[in-house]
CSV table of C-alpha atoms in Angstrom, one decimal:
chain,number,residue,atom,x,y,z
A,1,UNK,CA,-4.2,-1.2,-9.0
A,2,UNK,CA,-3.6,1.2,-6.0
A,3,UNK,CA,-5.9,0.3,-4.2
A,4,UNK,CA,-3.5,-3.0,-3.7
A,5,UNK,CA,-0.9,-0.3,-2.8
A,6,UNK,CA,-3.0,1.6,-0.9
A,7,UNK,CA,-4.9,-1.6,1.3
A,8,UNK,CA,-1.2,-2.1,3.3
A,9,UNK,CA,-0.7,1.3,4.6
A,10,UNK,CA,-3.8,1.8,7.0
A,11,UNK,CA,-2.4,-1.5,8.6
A,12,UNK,CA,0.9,-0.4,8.8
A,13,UNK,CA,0.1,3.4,9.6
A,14,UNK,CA,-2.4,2.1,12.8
A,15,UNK,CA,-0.5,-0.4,14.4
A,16,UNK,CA,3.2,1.6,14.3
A,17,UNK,CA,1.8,4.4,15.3
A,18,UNK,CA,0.3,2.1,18.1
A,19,UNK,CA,3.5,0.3,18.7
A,20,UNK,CA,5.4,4.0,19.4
A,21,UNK,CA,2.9,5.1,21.9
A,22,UNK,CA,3.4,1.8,23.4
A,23,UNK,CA,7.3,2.5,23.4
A,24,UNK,CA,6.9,5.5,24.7
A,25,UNK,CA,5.8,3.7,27.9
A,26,UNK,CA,8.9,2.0,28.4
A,27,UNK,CA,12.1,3.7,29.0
A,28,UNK,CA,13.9,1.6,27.1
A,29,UNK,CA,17.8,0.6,26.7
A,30,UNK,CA,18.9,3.8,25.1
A,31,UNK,CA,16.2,6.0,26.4
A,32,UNK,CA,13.5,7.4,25.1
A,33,UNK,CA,14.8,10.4,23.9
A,34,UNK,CA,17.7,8.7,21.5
A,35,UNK,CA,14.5,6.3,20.7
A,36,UNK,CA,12.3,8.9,19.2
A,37,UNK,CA,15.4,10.6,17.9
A,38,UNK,CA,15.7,7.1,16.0
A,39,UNK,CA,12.3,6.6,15.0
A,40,UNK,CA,11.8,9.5,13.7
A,41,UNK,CA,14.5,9.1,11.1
A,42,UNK,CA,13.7,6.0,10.0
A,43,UNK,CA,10.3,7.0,9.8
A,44,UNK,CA,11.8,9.9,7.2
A,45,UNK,CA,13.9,6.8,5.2
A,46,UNK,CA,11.0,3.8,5.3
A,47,UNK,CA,8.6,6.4,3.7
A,48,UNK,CA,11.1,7.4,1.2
A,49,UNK,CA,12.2,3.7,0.4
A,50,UNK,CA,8.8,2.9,0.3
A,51,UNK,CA,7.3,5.7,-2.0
A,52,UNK,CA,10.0,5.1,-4.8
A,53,UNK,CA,10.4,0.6,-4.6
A,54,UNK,CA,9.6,-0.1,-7.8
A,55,UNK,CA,9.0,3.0,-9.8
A,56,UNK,CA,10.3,1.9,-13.1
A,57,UNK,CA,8.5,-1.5,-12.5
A,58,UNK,CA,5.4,0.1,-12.0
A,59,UNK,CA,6.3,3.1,-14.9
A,60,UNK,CA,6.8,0.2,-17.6
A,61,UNK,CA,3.3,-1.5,-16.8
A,62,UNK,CA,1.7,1.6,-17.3
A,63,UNK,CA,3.2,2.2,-20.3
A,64,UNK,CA,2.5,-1.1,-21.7
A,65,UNK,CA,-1.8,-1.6,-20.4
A,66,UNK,CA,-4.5,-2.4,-22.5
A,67,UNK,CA,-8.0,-1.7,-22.2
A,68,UNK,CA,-9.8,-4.2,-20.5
A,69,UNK,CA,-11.5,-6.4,-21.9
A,70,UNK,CA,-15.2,-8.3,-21.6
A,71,UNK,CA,-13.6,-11.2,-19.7
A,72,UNK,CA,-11.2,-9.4,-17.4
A,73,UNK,CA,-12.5,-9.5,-13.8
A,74,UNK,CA,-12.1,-6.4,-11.8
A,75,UNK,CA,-12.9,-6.4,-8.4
A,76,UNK,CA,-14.4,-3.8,-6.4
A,77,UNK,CA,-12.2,-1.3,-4.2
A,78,UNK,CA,-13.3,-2.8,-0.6
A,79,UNK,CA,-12.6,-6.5,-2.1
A,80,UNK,CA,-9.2,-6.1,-3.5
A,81,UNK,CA,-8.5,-4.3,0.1
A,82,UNK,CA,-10.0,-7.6,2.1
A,83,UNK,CA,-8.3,-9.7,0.2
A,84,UNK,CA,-4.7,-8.1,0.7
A,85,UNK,CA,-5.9,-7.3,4.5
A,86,UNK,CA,-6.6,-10.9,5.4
A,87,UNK,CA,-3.3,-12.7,3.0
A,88,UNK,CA,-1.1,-10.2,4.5
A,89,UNK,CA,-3.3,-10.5,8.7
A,90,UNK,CA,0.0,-12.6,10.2
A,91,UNK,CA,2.7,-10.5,8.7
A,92,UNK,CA,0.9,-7.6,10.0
A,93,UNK,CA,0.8,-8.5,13.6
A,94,UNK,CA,4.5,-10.2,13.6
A,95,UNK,CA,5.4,-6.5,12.5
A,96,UNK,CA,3.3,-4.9,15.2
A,97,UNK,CA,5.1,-7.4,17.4
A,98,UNK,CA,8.1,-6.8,17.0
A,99,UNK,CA,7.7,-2.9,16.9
A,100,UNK,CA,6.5,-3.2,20.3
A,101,UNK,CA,9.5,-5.6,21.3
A,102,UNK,CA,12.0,-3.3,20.1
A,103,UNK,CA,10.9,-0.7,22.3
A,104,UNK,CA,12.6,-2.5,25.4
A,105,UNK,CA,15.7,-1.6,23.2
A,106,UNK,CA,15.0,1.5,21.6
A,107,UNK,CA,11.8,3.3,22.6
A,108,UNK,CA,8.9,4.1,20.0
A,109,UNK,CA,11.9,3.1,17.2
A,110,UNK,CA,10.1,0.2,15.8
A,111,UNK,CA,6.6,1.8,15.8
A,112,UNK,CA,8.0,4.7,14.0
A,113,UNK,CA,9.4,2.7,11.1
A,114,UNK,CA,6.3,0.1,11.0
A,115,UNK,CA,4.2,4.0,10.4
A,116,UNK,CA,6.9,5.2,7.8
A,117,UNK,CA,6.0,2.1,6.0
A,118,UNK,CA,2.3,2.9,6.2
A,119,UNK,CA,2.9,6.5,5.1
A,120,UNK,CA,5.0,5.3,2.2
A,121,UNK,CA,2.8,3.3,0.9
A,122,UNK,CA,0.3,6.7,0.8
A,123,UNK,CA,2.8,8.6,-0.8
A,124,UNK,CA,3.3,5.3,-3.8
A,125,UNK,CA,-1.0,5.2,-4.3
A,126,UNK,CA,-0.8,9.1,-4.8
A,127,UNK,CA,2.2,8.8,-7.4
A,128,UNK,CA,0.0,6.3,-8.8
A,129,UNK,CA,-3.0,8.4,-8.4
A,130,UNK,CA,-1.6,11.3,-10.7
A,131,UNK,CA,0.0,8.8,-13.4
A,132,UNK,CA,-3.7,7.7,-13.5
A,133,UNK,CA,-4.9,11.6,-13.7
A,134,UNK,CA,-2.3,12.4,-16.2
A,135,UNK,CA,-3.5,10.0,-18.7
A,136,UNK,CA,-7.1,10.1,-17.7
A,137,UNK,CA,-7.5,6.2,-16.9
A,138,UNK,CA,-7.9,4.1,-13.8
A,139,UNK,CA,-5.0,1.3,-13.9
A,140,UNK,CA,-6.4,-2.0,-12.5
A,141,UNK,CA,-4.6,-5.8,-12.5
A,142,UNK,CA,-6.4,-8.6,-13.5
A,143,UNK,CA,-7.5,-10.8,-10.4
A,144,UNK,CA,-6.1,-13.6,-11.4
A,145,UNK,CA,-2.8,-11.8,-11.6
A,146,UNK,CA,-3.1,-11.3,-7.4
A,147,UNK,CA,-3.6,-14.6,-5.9
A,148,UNK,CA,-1.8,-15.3,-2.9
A,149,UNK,CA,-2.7,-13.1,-0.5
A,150,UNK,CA,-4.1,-10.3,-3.3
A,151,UNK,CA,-0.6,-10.3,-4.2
A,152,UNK,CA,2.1,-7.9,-5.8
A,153,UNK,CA,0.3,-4.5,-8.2
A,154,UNK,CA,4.2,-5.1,-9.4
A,155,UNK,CA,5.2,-8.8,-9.1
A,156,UNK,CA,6.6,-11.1,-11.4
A,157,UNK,CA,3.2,-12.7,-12.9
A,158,UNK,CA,1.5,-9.2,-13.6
A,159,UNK,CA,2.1,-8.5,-17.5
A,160,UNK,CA,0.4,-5.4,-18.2
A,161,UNK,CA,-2.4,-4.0,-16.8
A,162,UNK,CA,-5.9,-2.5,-17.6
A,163,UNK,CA,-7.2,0.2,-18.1
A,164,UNK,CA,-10.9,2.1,-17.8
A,165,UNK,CA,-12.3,5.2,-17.9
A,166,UNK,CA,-12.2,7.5,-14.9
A,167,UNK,CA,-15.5,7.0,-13.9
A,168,UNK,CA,-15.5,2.7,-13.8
A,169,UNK,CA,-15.1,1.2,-10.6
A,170,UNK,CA,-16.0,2.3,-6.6
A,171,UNK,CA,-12.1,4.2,-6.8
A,172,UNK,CA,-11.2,7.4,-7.3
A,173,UNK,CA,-7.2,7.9,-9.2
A,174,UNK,CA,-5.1,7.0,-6.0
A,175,UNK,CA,-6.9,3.9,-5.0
A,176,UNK,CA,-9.0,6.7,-3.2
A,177,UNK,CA,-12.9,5.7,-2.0
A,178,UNK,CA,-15.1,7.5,-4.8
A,179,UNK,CA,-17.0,10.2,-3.5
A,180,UNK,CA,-20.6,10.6,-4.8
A,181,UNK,CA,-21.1,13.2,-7.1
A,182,UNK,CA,-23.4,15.9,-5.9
A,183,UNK,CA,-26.4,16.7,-8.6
């Protein structure tokens, strides 16, 4: 179930950081001093929004998962990431656009915000990372529950989720790639 958190905030993170360098480029309405000054802060609030949407939602389906079962499909890490990747592709690059339009306005401003979101979305899959640690389980949402684009990890047609041991899966607590264990 992180790993849906976790798939949005490498494209978020890339192209905002992207989008400020480009914005830097351009001296902008306000210039680019006020501009960074800008972006910075709402980097500071995106990734604080962003890290705590949700947190009771996401509390209360942990609190309520059951072990999965012999019929519950679980996809792999690097398909659950795909999936959100290509349902979410044209939302992604509207953002990026307009990051990189606002910084006619106010320089690197829009690219900063668009990489708070990204980073938030780091922070949320490590919160998630140690509720999984804490109770020794990986958390996972049935794939039926994430059509449309992969989906919501918190949206109105997930009931509960599943749970495995530590060791199922290709992810590591956090949404994390595992990393081979060394015999």
């Amino acid at each position: 179930m992180a790993v849906v958190v976790r798939a949005g905030a490498a494209p978020l993170w890339w192209p905002g950081v992207c989008a400020a360098g480009i914005g830097l480029l351009v001296p902008g309405l306000t210039g680019r001093r006020i501009g960074v000054l800008a972006g910075a802060a709402l980097f500071v609030v995106a990734a604080a929004v962003v890290a705590r949407w949700r947190r009771g939602r996401y509390r209360a389906l942990a609190r309520t998962t059951a072990r999965a079962g012999k019929h519950d499909i679980l996809q792999d890490r690097a398909v659950t990431a795909r999936n959100w990747r290509r349902g979410h592709r044209w939302w992604l690059l509207l953002a990026f656009l307009a990051a990189v339009g606002t910084a006619f306005a106010v320089p690197a401003a829009g690219g900063l915000l668009l990489a708070g979101c990204g980073a938030g979305l780091w922070l949320k899959a490590a919160w998630i990372g140690r509720l999984e640690q804490a109770d020794d389980v990986l958390l996972w949402v049935r794939v039926d529950w994430l059509r449309g684009g992969a989906g919501a990890p918190a949206g109105r047609t997930v009931k509960s989720y599943r749970t495995t041991g530590i060791a199922a899966g290709d992810a590591a607590p956090g949404g994390a790639r595992r990393t081979p264990a060394l015999v």
